[in-house]
mmCIF file of C-alpha atoms in Angstrom:
data_model
loop_
_atom_site.group_PDB
_atom_site.id
_atom_site.type_symbol
_atom_site.label_atom_id
_atom_site.label_comp_id
_atom_site.label_asym_id
_atom_site.label_seq_id
_atom_site.Cartn_x
_atom_site.Cartn_y
_atom_site.Cartn_z
ATOM 1 C CA MET A 1 56.828 74.766 208.815
ATOM 2 C CA GLY A 2 57.492 70.861 208.044
ATOM 3 C CA LYS A 3 60.133 69.110 207.277
ATOM 4 C CA ALA A 4 58.449 68.160 204.026
ATOM 5 C CA LYS A 5 57.411 71.614 202.832
ATOM 6 C CA LYS A 6 60.992 72.749 203.573
ATOM 7 C CA ALA A 7 62.656 70.215 201.491
ATOM 8 C CA LYS A 8 59.997 71.006 198.728
ATOM 9 C CA LEU A 9 60.791 74.996 199.013
ATOM 10 C CA LYS A 10 64.582 74.198 199.019
ATOM 11 C CA LYS A 11 63.844 71.951 195.799
ATOM 12 C CA GLN A 12 61.995 74.586 194.263
ATOM 13 C CA LEU A 13 64.137 77.527 194.801
ATOM 14 C CA SER A 14 67.120 75.046 193.576
ATOM 15 C CA SER A 15 65.413 74.972 190.300
ATOM 16 C CA THR A 16 64.678 78.320 189.761
ATOM 17 C CA HIS A 17 68.268 79.462 190.355
ATOM 18 C CA HIS A 18 69.535 76.405 188.080
ATOM 19 C CA LYS A 19 66.903 77.824 185.333
ATOM 20 C CA LYS A 20 68.275 81.590 186.196
ATOM 21 C CA SER A 21 72.177 80.042 185.534
ATOM 22 C CA SER A 22 71.342 78.564 182.685
ATOM 23 C CA LEU A 23 69.527 80.836 181.124
ATOM 24 C CA ALA A 24 72.299 83.630 181.740
ATOM 25 C CA HIS A 25 74.772 81.039 180.879
ATOM 26 C CA ALA A 26 72.435 80.782 177.199
ATOM 27 C CA ASN A 27 72.009 84.870 177.236
ATOM 28 C CA LYS A 28 76.247 85.168 177.431
ATOM 29 C CA ILE A 29 76.758 82.350 174.529
ATOM 30 C CA SER A 30 74.125 84.381 172.246
ATOM 31 C CA LYS A 31 75.592 87.767 172.593
ATOM 32 C CA SER A 32 79.362 85.939 172.437
ATOM 33 C CA LYS A 33 77.894 84.678 168.976
ATOM 34 C CA ASP A 34 76.547 88.012 167.827
ATOM 35 C CA LYS A 35 80.278 89.828 168.652
ATOM 36 C CA GLY A 36 81.961 87.459 167.166
ATOM 37 C CA GLU A 37 79.562 87.539 163.714
ATOM 38 C CA THR A 38 79.582 91.258 163.903
ATOM 39 C CA LYS A 39 83.429 91.337 163.927
ATOM 40 C CA HIS A 40 83.478 88.332 160.731
ATOM 41 C CA ARG A 41 80.890 90.204 159.257
ATOM 42 C CA GLN A 42 83.236 93.703 159.440
ATOM 43 C CA ALA A 43 86.394 91.630 158.669
ATOM 44 C CA SER A 44 84.639 89.962 155.242
ATOM 45 C CA GLN A 45 83.522 93.573 153.983
ATOM 46 C CA LYS A 46 86.167 94.712 151.235
ATOM 47 C CA PRO A 47 86.822 98.726 151.548
ATOM 48 C CA THR A 48 84.882 100.735 148.559
ATOM 49 C CA LEU A 49 86.876 103.040 146.405
ATOM 50 C CA PRO A 50 84.222 105.863 145.746
ATOM 51 C CA PHE A 51 85.227 106.139 142.275
ATOM 52 C CA SER A 52 86.238 103.427 139.116
ATOM 53 C CA PRO A 53 88.790 103.532 137.009
ATOM 54 C CA THR A 54 87.091 104.411 134.040
ATOM 55 C CA ASP A 55 85.796 107.894 135.881
ATOM 56 C CA ARG A 56 87.016 111.106 134.976
ATOM 57 C CA ILE A 57 88.523 112.545 138.073
ATOM 58 C CA LEU A 58 89.617 116.085 138.850
ATOM 59 C CA LEU A 59 91.756 116.398 141.622
ATOM 60 C CA ILE A 60 91.966 119.843 143.669
ATOM 61 C CA GLY A 61 94.474 120.363 146.224
ATOM 62 C CA GLU A 62 97.314 118.308 145.297
ATOM 63 C CA GLY A 63 100.150 118.613 148.168
ATOM 64 C CA ASP A 64 103.322 116.503 146.474
ATOM 65 C CA PHE A 65 100.601 114.409 144.035
ATOM 66 C CA SER A 66 101.417 111.497 145.922
ATOM 67 C CA PHE A 67 97.484 110.785 145.862
ATOM 68 C CA ALA A 68 96.916 111.524 142.328
ATOM 69 C CA LEU A 69 100.137 108.791 141.428
ATOM 70 C CA SER A 70 98.300 106.048 143.905
ATOM 71 C CA LEU A 71 95.193 106.342 141.506
ATOM 72 C CA LEU A 72 97.137 106.087 138.672
ATOM 73 C CA THR A 73 99.501 103.735 139.676
ATOM 74 C CA HIS A 74 97.448 101.048 142.263
ATOM 75 C CA HIS A 75 93.740 102.173 140.654
ATOM 76 C CA SER A 76 94.438 102.426 136.870
ATOM 77 C CA CYS A 77 92.657 105.448 136.854
ATOM 78 C CA THR A 78 94.130 107.325 133.953
ATOM 79 C CA ASN A 79 91.297 110.022 133.218
ATOM 80 C CA LEU A 80 93.042 112.480 135.437
ATOM 81 C CA THR A 81 93.127 116.519 136.033
ATOM 82 C CA ALA A 82 95.719 116.778 139.095
ATOM 83 C CA THR A 83 95.653 120.523 140.518
ATOM 84 C CA THR A 84 97.577 122.698 143.051
ATOM 85 C CA LEU A 85 97.024 125.912 144.233
ATOM 86 C CA GLU A 86 100.923 126.414 144.106
ATOM 87 C CA THR A 87 103.052 127.487 141.058
ATOM 88 C CA ARG A 88 105.389 124.664 140.123
ATOM 89 C CA ASN A 89 108.243 126.241 141.855
ATOM 90 C CA THR A 90 106.725 127.165 145.142
ATOM 91 C CA LEU A 91 105.543 123.785 144.836
ATOM 92 C CA LEU A 92 108.531 122.205 144.486
ATOM 93 C CA GLN A 93 109.994 124.104 147.357
ATOM 94 C CA LYS A 94 107.655 122.762 149.249
ATOM 95 C CA HIS A 95 107.504 119.520 148.277
ATOM 96 C CA PRO A 96 110.597 118.538 146.363
ATOM 97 C CA GLN A 97 109.206 114.790 146.136
ATOM 98 C CA ALA A 98 106.388 116.087 144.010
ATOM 99 C CA ALA A 99 108.619 116.636 141.047
ATOM 100 C CA THR A 100 109.254 112.314 140.057
ATOM 101 C CA HIS A 101 105.375 112.372 140.945
ATOM 102 C CA ILE A 102 104.242 114.571 138.614
ATOM 103 C CA SER A 103 106.974 113.351 135.900
ATOM 104 C CA THR A 104 105.269 109.535 136.286
ATOM 105 C CA LEU A 105 101.848 111.209 135.854
ATOM 106 C CA LEU A 106 102.949 113.285 132.843
ATOM 107 C CA THR A 107 104.389 110.047 131.049
ATOM 108 C CA HIS A 108 100.713 109.395 130.412
ATOM 109 C CA PRO A 109 98.742 111.090 127.667
ATOM 110 C CA THR A 110 95.450 111.542 129.448
ATOM 111 C CA ILE A 111 96.817 112.325 132.832
ATOM 112 C CA ARG A 112 97.195 116.503 132.962
ATOM 113 C CA VAL A 113 98.649 118.826 135.676
ATOM 114 C CA LEU A 114 97.725 122.332 136.093
ATOM 115 C CA TYR A 115 99.371 124.897 138.389
ATOM 116 C CA SER A 116 97.935 128.009 140.473
ATOM 117 C CA LEU A 117 94.820 126.826 139.784
ATOM 118 C CA ASP A 118 92.499 128.445 142.765
ATOM 119 C CA ALA A 119 89.499 126.050 144.214
ATOM 120 C CA THR A 120 87.025 129.304 144.954
ATOM 121 C CA LYS A 121 87.867 130.233 141.040
ATOM 122 C CA LEU A 122 87.316 126.862 139.876
ATOM 123 C CA GLY A 123 86.436 126.845 136.173
ATOM 124 C CA LEU A 124 85.924 130.561 135.973
ATOM 125 C CA PRO A 125 87.645 132.025 132.951
ATOM 126 C CA LEU A 126 90.382 133.681 135.207
ATOM 127 C CA PRO A 127 94.358 132.028 135.047
ATOM 128 C CA THR A 128 93.717 130.970 138.499
ATOM 129 C CA GLY A 129 90.228 129.523 137.911
ATOM 130 C CA GLY A 130 91.348 126.796 135.057
ATOM 131 C CA GLY A 131 88.755 128.461 132.351
ATOM 132 C CA PRO A 132 88.547 126.182 129.457
ATOM 133 C CA LEU A 133 91.165 123.859 130.739
ATOM 134 C CA VAL A 134 88.550 122.264 132.919
ATOM 135 C CA ARG A 135 85.506 123.154 131.696
ATOM 136 C CA LYS A 136 86.210 121.365 127.970
ATOM 137 C CA THR A 137 85.030 118.062 129.642
ATOM 138 C CA PRO A 138 82.773 117.256 132.914
ATOM 139 C CA PHE A 139 84.011 115.135 135.505
ATOM 140 C CA ASP A 140 82.340 112.233 137.004
ATOM 141 C CA ARG A 141 84.449 112.807 140.356
ATOM 142 C CA ILE A 142 86.071 116.160 141.874
ATOM 143 C CA ILE A 143 87.913 115.301 144.743
ATOM 144 C CA PHE A 144 89.111 117.737 146.913
ATOM 145 C CA ASN A 145 91.273 116.111 150.304
ATOM 146 C CA PHE A 146 91.910 117.553 153.399
ATOM 147 C CA PRO A 147 90.922 121.608 152.045
ATOM 148 C CA HIS A 148 92.095 123.968 154.103
ATOM 149 C CA VAL A 149 93.193 127.726 153.935
ATOM 150 C CA GLY A 150 96.085 127.503 156.605
ATOM 151 C CA GLY A 151 96.906 129.268 159.662
ATOM 152 C CA LEU A 152 95.417 132.606 158.709
ATOM 153 C CA THR A 153 94.617 133.579 162.341
ATOM 154 C CA LYS A 154 94.814 132.218 165.879
ATOM 155 C CA ASP A 155 91.229 133.403 166.361
ATOM 156 C CA VAL A 156 89.301 130.158 165.788
ATOM 157 C CA ASN A 157 85.641 131.723 165.023
ATOM 158 C CA ARG A 158 87.557 133.651 162.167
ATOM 159 C CA GLN A 159 89.745 130.484 160.909
ATOM 160 C CA VAL A 160 86.384 128.456 160.563
ATOM 161 C CA ARG A 161 84.821 131.171 158.734
ATOM 162 C CA ALA A 162 87.747 130.929 156.721
ATOM 163 C CA ASN A 163 87.422 127.353 156.223
ATOM 164 C CA GLN A 164 83.657 127.205 155.508
ATOM 165 C CA GLU A 165 84.102 130.192 152.474
ATOM 166 C CA LEU A 166 86.740 127.816 150.792
ATOM 167 C CA ILE A 167 84.474 124.840 150.758
ATOM 168 C CA VAL A 168 81.735 126.751 149.819
ATOM 169 C CA LYS A 169 83.020 128.564 147.119
ATOM 170 C CA PHE A 170 84.723 125.432 146.086
ATOM 171 C CA LEU A 171 81.423 123.255 146.252
ATOM 172 C CA GLU A 172 79.663 126.217 144.023
ATOM 173 C CA ASN A 173 82.524 125.926 141.468
ATOM 174 C CA ALA A 174 82.698 122.547 141.703
ATOM 175 C CA LYS A 175 78.424 121.650 141.362
ATOM 176 C CA ARG A 176 79.044 123.346 137.500
ATOM 177 C CA LEU A 177 81.792 120.811 136.369
ATOM 178 C CA LEU A 178 79.958 117.952 136.862
ATOM 179 C CA ALA A 179 78.239 115.157 134.437
ATOM 180 C CA LYS A 180 75.543 113.840 135.134
ATOM 181 C CA GLY A 181 75.079 112.136 138.255
ATOM 182 C CA GLY A 182 78.500 112.828 138.998
ATOM 183 C CA THR A 183 79.614 113.725 142.682
ATOM 184 C CA VAL A 184 82.002 116.005 144.328
ATOM 185 C CA LEU A 185 84.102 114.205 147.432
ATOM 186 C CA VAL A 186 85.778 116.373 150.426
ATOM 187 C CA THR A 187 87.644 114.569 152.730
ATOM 188 C CA MET A 188 88.579 115.918 156.339
ATOM 189 C CA PHE A 189 90.151 115.189 159.381
ATOM 190 C CA ASP A 190 87.538 113.675 162.068
ATOM 191 C CA GLY A 191 86.996 115.970 165.549
ATOM 192 C CA GLU A 192 87.518 120.008 165.782
ATOM 193 C CA PRO A 193 88.116 122.068 164.777
ATOM 194 C CA TYR A 194 86.688 120.289 161.327
ATOM 195 C CA THR A 195 83.446 119.434 162.583
ATOM 196 C CA LEU A 196 82.614 123.247 163.717
ATOM 197 C CA TRP A 197 82.590 123.425 159.684
ATOM 198 C CA ASN A 198 79.695 121.651 159.039
ATOM 199 C CA VAL A 199 79.901 120.747 155.855
ATOM 200 C CA ARG A 200 76.402 119.084 155.581
ATOM 201 C CA ASP A 201 75.358 122.311 155.871
ATOM 202 C CA LEU A 202 77.713 123.986 153.551
ATOM 203 C CA GLY A 203 76.877 121.481 150.737
ATOM 204 C CA ARG A 204 72.954 122.346 151.079
ATOM 205 C CA HIS A 205 73.507 125.680 150.702
ATOM 206 C CA VAL A 206 74.953 125.597 147.309
ATOM 207 C CA GLY A 207 71.905 122.726 145.961
ATOM 208 C CA LEU A 208 74.417 119.907 146.855
ATOM 209 C CA ARG A 209 73.466 116.871 149.335
ATOM 210 C CA VAL A 210 75.525 114.439 151.379
ATOM 211 C CA VAL A 211 74.361 110.802 149.415
ATOM 212 C CA ARG A 212 76.875 108.950 151.472
ATOM 213 C CA SER A 213 79.950 109.551 153.561
ATOM 214 C CA LEU A 214 82.950 106.592 154.861
ATOM 215 C CA ARG A 215 85.866 106.160 156.131
ATOM 216 C CA PHE A 216 89.177 107.513 154.540
ATOM 217 C CA GLU A 217 91.352 104.690 154.232
ATOM 218 C CA ALA A 218 94.880 105.784 153.644
ATOM 219 C CA GLY A 219 96.173 102.504 153.435
ATOM 220 C CA LEU A 220 94.391 101.883 150.335
ATOM 221 C CA TYR A 221 96.410 104.330 148.507
ATOM 222 C CA GLU A 222 99.911 103.022 148.748
ATOM 223 C CA GLY A 223 102.646 105.543 148.590
ATOM 224 C CA TYR A 224 100.097 108.252 149.250
ATOM 225 C CA ARG A 225 101.696 110.766 151.831
ATOM 226 C CA HIS A 226 99.627 113.649 153.637
ATOM 227 C CA ALA A 227 101.655 116.613 152.335
ATOM 228 C CA ARG A 228 101.245 119.394 154.591
ATOM 229 C CA THR A 229 99.726 123.130 153.349
ATOM 230 C CA LEU A 230 103.331 124.546 154.834
ATOM 231 C CA GLY A 231 105.593 122.108 153.130
ATOM 232 C CA ASN A 232 107.845 119.398 154.724
ATOM 233 C CA VAL A 233 108.819 119.374 157.726
ATOM 234 C CA GLN A 234 112.668 120.054 157.597
ATOM 235 C CA GLY A 235 114.612 116.955 158.871
ATOM 236 C CA GLY A 236 111.470 114.877 158.627
ATOM 237 C CA GLY A 237 109.216 113.491 161.526
ATOM 238 C CA GLY A 238 106.285 115.505 162.388
ATOM 239 C CA TRP A 239 102.794 114.188 162.583
ATOM 240 C CA LYS A 240 101.257 112.139 159.716
ATOM 241 C CA GLY A 241 97.896 113.116 158.293
ATOM 242 C CA GLU A 242 97.635 109.792 156.949
ATOM 243 C CA GLU A 243 97.779 108.198 160.583
ATOM 244 C CA ARG A 244 95.034 110.241 161.444
ATOM 245 C CA GLY A 245 90.911 109.694 161.242
ATOM 246 C CA ALA A 246 89.476 111.042 158.289
ATOM 247 C CA ARG A 247 85.925 110.723 156.355
ATOM 248 C CA THR A 248 85.130 111.663 152.922
ATOM 249 C CA TYR A 249 81.574 113.176 152.435
ATOM 250 C CA VAL A 250 80.216 112.545 148.893
ATOM 251 C CA PHE A 251 77.719 115.155 147.683
ATOM 252 C CA GLY A 252 75.787 114.769 144.666
ATOM 253 C CA VAL A 253 73.429 117.398 143.012
ATOM 254 C CA LYS A 254 69.988 117.376 144.991
ATOM 255 C CA GLU A 255 67.835 118.146 141.321
ATOM 256 C CA GLU A 256 69.780 114.273 140.444
ATOM 257 C CA GLU A 257 68.732 113.180 144.222
ATOM 258 C CA GLY A 258 68.106 109.417 142.797
ATOM 259 C CA THR A 259 70.858 109.369 139.898
ATOM 260 C CA ALA A 260 73.804 111.142 142.373
ATOM 261 C CA ALA A 261 72.779 108.427 145.105
ATOM 262 C CA VAL A 262 73.231 105.707 142.624
ATOM 263 C CA ALA A 263 76.352 107.026 141.061
ATOM 264 C CA GLY A 264 78.325 107.857 144.774
ATOM 265 C CA SER A 265 77.229 104.918 146.617
ATOM 266 C CA GLY A 266 77.140 102.130 144.637
ATOM 267 C CA ALA A 267 77.281 101.582 140.216
ATOM 268 C CA ASN A 268 80.464 103.258 140.357
ATOM 269 C CA MET A 269 81.964 102.971 143.525
ATOM 270 C CA VAL A 270 84.657 100.063 143.755
ATOM 271 C CA ALA A 271 84.733 96.977 146.467
ATOM 272 C CA LEU A 272 88.565 96.339 146.147
ATOM 273 C CA GLY A 273 89.068 92.646 144.903
ATOM 274 C CA GLU A 274 85.590 93.099 143.109
ATOM 275 C CA ARG A 275 86.569 95.214 139.785
ATOM 276 C CA GLY A 276 85.415 93.909 137.029
ATOM 277 C CA LYS A 277 82.992 91.670 138.305
ATOM 278 C CA GLY A 278 79.828 94.025 138.411
ATOM 279 C CA LYS A 279 79.377 93.160 141.995
ATOM 280 C CA ARG A 280 77.435 95.529 144.617
ATOM 281 C CA LYS A 281 76.837 95.506 148.481
ATOM 282 C CA ARG A 282 73.283 95.699 149.484
ATOM 283 C CA GLY A 283 71.940 99.003 150.136
ATOM 284 C CA ASP A 284 74.490 100.601 147.746
ATOM 285 C CA ASP A 285 71.571 102.016 145.826
ATOM 286 C CA ASP A 286 69.875 103.136 149.127
ATOM 287 C CA ASP A 287 69.227 107.241 148.659
ATOM 288 C CA SER A 288 70.224 107.221 152.489
ATOM 289 C CA GLU A 289 72.624 109.457 154.175
ATOM 290 C CA GLU A 290 74.115 106.369 156.158
ATOM 291 C CA ASN A 291 78.080 106.188 156.110
ATOM 292 C CA GLU A 292 79.436 103.024 154.657
ATOM 293 C CA ASP A 293 80.040 101.784 158.117
ATOM 294 C CA GLY A 294 76.070 101.775 158.281
ATOM 295 C CA GLU A 295 76.431 104.149 161.148
ATOM 296 C CA GLU A 296 74.304 107.531 160.962
ATOM 297 C CA ASP A 297 76.578 110.469 161.111
#
């Protein structure tokens, strides 16, 4: 090959290499820019609360009532009925701090606290069902945070079935107490054994569907502390449930899919910092089963 041809080939190879390097550099800049925009978008998105201050809210299975107190003191929710499975005496033995929380709640005339209310008998004319006390007015939001039957057995399958029965019976009863367009919210920890409960299928079994799900952000509820079913850990310490990943599933009635999707996904969900401005996030009215973060469950 002559010197001229070699020089020409070398020049072509050099030019090709330069183009590839430039293209790779451009792609790298583009990916970095996209990543930066994604982070900026995520940072600018305000956390969303799955209720509004004007909602009629029924809380099931309260532990030490710190969640109910946070709704009142930090989110201006005054139309509350907060309930617990325990009798008052048993509750205060397990969670002594509940006494102060309840006293503060009851200073508001529109807030009720009910004891010995069984989620599986919710609304039934029984002493543990609440009867007319919970059937008197339909609710816009019925919230059950971290339902659990407790450590009934070490057999994982039996424990899973017991918790599934709890949730199915609760959802079936809660459905009857909803106002038109109302939603039922169930919050559970991420990972096993909770994913084994198949909560979406449990809802379908009783005529409900998940209109959306979102991360449970414990930090949005100032003063809230996750209360263990067995009570406080003596001497303090122990794991903190509010630091563990969790997700809230928003159920709407199947026959009211359109209405439930709106009520549970935008119209009555409040983005922090936007209360009273009437703003909604794009896609809030979508009748999809995507979660708040735009990911498929």
